[in-house]
Short mmCIF file of C-alpha atoms in Angstrom, two decimals:
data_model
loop_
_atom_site.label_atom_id
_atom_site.label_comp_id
_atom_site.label_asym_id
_atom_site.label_seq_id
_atom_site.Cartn_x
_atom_site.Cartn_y
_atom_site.Cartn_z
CA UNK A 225 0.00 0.00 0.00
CA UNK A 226 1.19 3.46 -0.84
CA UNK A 227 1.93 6.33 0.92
CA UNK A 228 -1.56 7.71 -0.26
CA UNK A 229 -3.78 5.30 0.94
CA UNK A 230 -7.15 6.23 3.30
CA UNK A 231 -5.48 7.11 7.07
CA UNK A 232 -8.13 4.06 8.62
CA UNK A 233 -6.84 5.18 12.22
CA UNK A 234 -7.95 8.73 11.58
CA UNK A 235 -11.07 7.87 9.99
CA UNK A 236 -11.89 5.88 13.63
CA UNK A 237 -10.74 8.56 15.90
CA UNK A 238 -13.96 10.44 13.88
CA UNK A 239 -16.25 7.87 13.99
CA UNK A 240 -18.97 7.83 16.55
CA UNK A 241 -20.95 4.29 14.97
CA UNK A 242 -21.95 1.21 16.75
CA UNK A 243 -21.84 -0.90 13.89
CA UNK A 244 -21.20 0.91 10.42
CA UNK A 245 -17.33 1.86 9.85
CA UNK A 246 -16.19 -0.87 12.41
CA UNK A 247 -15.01 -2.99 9.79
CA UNK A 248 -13.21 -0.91 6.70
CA UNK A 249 -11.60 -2.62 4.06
CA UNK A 250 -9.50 -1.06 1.72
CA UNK A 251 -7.99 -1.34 -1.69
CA UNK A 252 -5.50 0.76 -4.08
CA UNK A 253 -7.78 -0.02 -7.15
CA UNK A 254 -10.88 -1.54 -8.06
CA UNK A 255 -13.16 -2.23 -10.71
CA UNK A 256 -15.75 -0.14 -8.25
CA UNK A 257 -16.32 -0.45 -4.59
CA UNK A 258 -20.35 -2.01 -5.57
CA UNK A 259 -19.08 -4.76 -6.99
CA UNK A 260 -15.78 -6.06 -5.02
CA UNK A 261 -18.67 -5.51 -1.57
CA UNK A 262 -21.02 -7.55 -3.83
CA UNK A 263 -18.67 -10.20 -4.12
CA UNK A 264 -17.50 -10.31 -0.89
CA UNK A 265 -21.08 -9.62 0.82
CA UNK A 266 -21.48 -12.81 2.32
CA UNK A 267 -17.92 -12.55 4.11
CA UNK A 268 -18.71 -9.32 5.37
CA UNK A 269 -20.25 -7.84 8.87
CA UNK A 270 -23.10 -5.87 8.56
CA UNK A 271 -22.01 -1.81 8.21
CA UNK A 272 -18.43 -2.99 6.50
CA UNK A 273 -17.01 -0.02 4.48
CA UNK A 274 -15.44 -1.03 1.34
CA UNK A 275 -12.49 2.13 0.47
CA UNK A 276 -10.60 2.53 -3.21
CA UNK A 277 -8.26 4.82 -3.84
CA UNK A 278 -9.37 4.31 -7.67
CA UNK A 279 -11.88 2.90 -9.48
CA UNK A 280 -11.91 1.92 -12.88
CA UNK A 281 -15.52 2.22 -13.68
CA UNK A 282 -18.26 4.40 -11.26
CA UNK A 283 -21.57 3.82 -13.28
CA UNK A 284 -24.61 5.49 -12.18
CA UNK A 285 -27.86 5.45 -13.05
CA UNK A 286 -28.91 5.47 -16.71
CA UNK A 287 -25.44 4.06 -17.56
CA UNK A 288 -23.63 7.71 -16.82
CA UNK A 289 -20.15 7.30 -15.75
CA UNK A 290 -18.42 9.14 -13.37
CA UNK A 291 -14.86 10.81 -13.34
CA UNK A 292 -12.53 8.56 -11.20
CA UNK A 293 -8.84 10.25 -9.90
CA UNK A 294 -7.23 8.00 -6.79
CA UNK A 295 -5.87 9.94 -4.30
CA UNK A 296 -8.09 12.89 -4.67
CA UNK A 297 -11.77 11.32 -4.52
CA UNK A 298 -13.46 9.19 -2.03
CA UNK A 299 -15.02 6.01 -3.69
CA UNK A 300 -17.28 3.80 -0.74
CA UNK A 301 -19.85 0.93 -0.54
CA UNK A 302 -21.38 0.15 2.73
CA UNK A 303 -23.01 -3.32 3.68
CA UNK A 304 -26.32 -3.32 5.17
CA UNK A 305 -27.71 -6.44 6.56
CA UNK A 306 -31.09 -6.17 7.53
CA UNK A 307 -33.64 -7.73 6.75
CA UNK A 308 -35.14 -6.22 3.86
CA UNK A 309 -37.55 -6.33 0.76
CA UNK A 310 -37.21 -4.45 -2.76
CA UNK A 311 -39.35 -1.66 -1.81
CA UNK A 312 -36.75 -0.53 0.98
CA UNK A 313 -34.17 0.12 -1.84
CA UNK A 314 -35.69 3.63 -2.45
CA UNK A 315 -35.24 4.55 0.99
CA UNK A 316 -31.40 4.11 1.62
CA UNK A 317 -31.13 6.47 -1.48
CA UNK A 318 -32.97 8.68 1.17
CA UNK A 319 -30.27 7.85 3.71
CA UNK A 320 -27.54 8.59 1.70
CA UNK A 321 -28.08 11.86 -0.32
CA UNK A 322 -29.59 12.98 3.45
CA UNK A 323 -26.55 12.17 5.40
CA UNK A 324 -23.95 13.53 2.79
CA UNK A 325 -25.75 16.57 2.54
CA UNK A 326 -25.78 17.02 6.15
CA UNK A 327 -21.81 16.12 6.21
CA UNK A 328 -21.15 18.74 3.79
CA UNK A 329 -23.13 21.44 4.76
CA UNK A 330 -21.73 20.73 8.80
CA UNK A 331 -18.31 20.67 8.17
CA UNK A 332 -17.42 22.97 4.94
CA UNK A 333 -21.17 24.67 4.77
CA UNK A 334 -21.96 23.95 1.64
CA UNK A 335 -25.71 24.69 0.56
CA UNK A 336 -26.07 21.21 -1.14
CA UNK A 337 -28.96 20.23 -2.80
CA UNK A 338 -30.59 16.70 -4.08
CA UNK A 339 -31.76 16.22 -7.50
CA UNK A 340 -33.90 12.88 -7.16
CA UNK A 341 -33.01 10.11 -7.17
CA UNK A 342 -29.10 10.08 -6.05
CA UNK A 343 -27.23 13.33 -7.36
CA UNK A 344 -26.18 15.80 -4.52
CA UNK A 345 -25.57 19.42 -6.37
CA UNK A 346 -23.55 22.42 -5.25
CA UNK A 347 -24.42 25.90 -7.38
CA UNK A 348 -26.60 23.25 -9.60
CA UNK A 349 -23.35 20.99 -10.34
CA UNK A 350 -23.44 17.21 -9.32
CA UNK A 351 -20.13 16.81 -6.60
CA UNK A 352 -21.47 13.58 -6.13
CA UNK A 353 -23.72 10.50 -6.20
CA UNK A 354 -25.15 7.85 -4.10
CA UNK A 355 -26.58 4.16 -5.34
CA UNK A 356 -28.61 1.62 -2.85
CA UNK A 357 -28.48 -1.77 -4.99
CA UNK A 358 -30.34 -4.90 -3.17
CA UNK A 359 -28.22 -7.99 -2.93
CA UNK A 360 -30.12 -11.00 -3.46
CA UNK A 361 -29.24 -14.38 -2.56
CA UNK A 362 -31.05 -17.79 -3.57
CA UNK A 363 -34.15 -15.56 -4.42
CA UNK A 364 -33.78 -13.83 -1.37
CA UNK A 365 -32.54 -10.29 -0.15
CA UNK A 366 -30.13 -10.44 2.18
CA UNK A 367 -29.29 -6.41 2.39
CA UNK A 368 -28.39 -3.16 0.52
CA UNK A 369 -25.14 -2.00 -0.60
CA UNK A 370 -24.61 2.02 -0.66
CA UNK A 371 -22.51 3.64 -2.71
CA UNK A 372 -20.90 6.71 -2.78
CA UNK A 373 -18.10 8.48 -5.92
CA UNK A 374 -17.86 12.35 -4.26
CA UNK A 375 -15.44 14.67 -6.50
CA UNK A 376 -13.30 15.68 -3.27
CA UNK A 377 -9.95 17.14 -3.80
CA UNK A 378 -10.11 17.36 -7.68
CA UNK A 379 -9.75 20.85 -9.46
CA UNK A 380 -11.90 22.34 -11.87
CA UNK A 381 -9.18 22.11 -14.38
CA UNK A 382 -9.10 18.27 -14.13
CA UNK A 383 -12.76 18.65 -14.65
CA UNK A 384 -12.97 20.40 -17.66
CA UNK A 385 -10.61 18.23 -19.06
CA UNK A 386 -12.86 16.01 -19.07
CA UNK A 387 -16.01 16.69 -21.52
CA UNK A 388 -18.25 13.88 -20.99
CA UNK A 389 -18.67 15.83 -16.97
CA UNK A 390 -17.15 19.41 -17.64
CA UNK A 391 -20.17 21.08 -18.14
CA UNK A 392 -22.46 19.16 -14.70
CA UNK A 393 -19.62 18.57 -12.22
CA UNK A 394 -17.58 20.45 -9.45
CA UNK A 395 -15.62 19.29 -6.83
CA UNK A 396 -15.35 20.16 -3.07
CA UNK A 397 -11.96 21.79 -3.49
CA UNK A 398 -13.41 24.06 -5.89
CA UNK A 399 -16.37 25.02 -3.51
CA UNK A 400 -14.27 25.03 -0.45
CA UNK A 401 -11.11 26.44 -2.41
CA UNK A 402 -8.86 24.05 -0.61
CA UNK A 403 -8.13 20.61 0.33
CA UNK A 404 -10.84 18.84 2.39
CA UNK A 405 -9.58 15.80 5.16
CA UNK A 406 -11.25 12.79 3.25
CA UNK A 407 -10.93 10.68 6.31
CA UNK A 408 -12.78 13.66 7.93
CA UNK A 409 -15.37 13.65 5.58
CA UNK A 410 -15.72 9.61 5.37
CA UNK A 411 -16.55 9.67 8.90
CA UNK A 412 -18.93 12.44 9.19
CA UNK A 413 -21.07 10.20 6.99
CA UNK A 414 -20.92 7.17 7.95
CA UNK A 415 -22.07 8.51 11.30
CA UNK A 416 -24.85 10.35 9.78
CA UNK A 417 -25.65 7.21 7.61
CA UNK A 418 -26.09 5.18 10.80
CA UNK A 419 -28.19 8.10 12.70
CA UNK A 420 -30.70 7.98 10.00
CA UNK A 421 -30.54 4.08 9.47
CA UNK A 422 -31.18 3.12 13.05
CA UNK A 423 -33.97 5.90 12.69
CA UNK A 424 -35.55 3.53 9.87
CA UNK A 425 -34.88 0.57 11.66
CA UNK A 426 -37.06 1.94 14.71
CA UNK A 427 -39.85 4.09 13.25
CA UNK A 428 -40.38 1.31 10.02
CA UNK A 429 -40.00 4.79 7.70
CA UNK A 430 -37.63 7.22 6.18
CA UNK A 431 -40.24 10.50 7.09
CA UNK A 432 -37.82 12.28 9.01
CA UNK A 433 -35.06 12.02 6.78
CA UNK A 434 -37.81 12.77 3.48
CA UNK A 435 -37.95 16.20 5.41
CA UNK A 436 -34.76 16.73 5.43
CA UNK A 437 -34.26 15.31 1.35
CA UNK A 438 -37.43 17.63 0.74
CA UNK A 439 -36.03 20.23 2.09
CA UNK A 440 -32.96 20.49 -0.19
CA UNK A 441 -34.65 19.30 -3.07
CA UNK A 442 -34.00 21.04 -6.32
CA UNK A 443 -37.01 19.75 -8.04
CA UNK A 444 -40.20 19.88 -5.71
CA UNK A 445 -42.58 22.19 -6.61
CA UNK A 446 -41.44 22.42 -10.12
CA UNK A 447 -42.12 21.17 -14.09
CA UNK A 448 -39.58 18.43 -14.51
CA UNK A 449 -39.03 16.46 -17.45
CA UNK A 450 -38.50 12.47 -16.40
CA UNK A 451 -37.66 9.56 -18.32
CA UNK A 452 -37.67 6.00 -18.17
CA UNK A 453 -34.14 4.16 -17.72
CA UNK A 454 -33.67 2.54 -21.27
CA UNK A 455 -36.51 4.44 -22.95
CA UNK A 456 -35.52 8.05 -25.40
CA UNK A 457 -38.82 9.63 -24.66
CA UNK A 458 -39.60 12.03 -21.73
CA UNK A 459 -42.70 13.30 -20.16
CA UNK A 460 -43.18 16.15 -18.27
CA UNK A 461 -44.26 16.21 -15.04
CA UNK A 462 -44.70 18.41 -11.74
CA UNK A 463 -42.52 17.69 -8.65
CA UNK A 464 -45.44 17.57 -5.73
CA UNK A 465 -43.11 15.47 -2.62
CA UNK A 466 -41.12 12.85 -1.69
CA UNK A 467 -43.51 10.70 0.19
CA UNK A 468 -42.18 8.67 3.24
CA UNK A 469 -40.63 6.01 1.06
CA UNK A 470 -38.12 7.80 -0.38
CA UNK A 471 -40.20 7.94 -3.31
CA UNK A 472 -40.87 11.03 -5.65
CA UNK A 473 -44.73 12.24 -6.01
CA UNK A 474 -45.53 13.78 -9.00
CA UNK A 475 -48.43 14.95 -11.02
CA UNK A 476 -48.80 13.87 -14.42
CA UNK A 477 -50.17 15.57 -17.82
CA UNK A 478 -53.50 14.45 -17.31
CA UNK A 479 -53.94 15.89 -13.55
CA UNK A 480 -53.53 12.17 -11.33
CA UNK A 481 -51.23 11.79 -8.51
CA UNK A 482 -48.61 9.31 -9.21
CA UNK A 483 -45.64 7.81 -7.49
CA UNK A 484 -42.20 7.27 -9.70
CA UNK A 485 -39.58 4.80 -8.47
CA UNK A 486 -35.99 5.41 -9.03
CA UNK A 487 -36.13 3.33 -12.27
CA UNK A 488 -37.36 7.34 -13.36
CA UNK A 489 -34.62 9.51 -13.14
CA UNK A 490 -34.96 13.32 -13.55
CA UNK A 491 -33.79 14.46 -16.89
CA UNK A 492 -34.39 18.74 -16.71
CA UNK A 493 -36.04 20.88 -14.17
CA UNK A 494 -36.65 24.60 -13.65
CA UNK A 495 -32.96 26.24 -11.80
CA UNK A 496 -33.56 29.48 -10.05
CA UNK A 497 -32.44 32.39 -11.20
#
């Protein structure tokens, strides 16, 4: 292991988790941190933290991939083991956008917002994503896998080198305007992760952390174009909530109610001026 490898002691001293974080494993490269905790899921405790310095692929919803740099990015899966059912999926997306938004704005106060389903924004530029995948086993789900690719210590001129992402992405170096602690930064969500997880573990719902998504939505109470992941068309819709599921409620062309999964991703929305 190299010199710039995740500082795993410093990353504890910050933790304050009974169970997620305990276990970290970490690697120089991977393919990405979803699959190597997919593979090794069964091995695993539940709340093990899978680390890479790089990845060689981040894909994100609707096949987008993501910028990868080692040393200057964080790239992390967590292992969840409850027990669980499809529908909960939704709801650790919830968890996740929630408790890096909280992270960011706490410790470098950053006004982040959440595009729905998984994109946290600064100034209406994705810094990062999250992805809640369900592992199934013998027909069964076993637990959830969240993943996180946050553009940390990158600059914008690495960014705009790249043009697939030079025109959507920022980094927190460029919003701070210097180097953030990613061991810092790892720890201040995972703790917030856990807060909100035990949270949904007791109460059976996601409401409290909804608020919170709601609240830094960029999207509700707005027209928003969505479309269908493999589909070219988009509808247009308005942005009414995210219900207590995690799940986006809309209202559709013809007037009705309706309730889009994350198979729906957000394609355009109104930005304020």
């Amino acid at each position: 292991m190299g010199d710039t490898m995740y500082d795993l002691n410093k990353i504890n001293d910050c933790l304050n988790t009974k169970k997620i974080g305990q276990t970290i494993i970490q690697y120089e490269e991977l393919t990405s941190t979803y699959l190597k905790s997919k593979n090794i899921f069964g091995t695993c405790p539940d709340g093990a933290v899978i680390l890479s310095e790089k990845q060689t692929k981040w894909t994100v919803r609707m096949g987008q991939e993501w910028v990868c740099h080692p040393e200057k990015n964080i790239y992390l899966s967590i292992i969840l083991k409850p027990l669980v059912n499809n529908h909960l999926t939704s709801k650790f997306d919830v968890i996740g956008c929630a408790a890096l938004c909280e992270a960011l704005n706490n410790l470098y106060n950053i006004d982040c917002k959440i595009k729905w389903p998984n994109d946290i924004l600064a100034r209406d530029k994705k810094v990062s994503s999250v992805n809640s995948s369900l592992v199934v086993r013998n027909n069964r789900p076993e637990g959830i896998i969240i993943s996180l690719g946050i553009n940390t210590n990158i600059s914008m001129e690495e960014i705009e080198s790249c043009d697939e992402i030079k025109e959507i992405a920022t980094s927190l170096f460029h919003e701070t305007s210097g180097e953030v602690d990613r061991e810092e930064l790892i720890a201040e969500i995972l703790n917030n992760i856990e807060k909100y997880y035990e949270e949904m573990i007791d109460s059976g719902s996601v409401q409290g952390v909804s608020d919170i998504f709601r609240e830094d939505s960029v999207i509700i109470d707005k027209d928003i174009e969505v479309r269908k992941k493999g589909k070219k068309t988009s509808r247009k819709v308005y942005a009414k909530d995210i219900n207590a599921e995690g799940l986006l409620v809309v209202i559709n062309e013809k007037g009705n109610e309706e309730i889009l999964s994350p198979g729906e991703i957000v394609i355009t929305y109104e930005k304020n001026t």
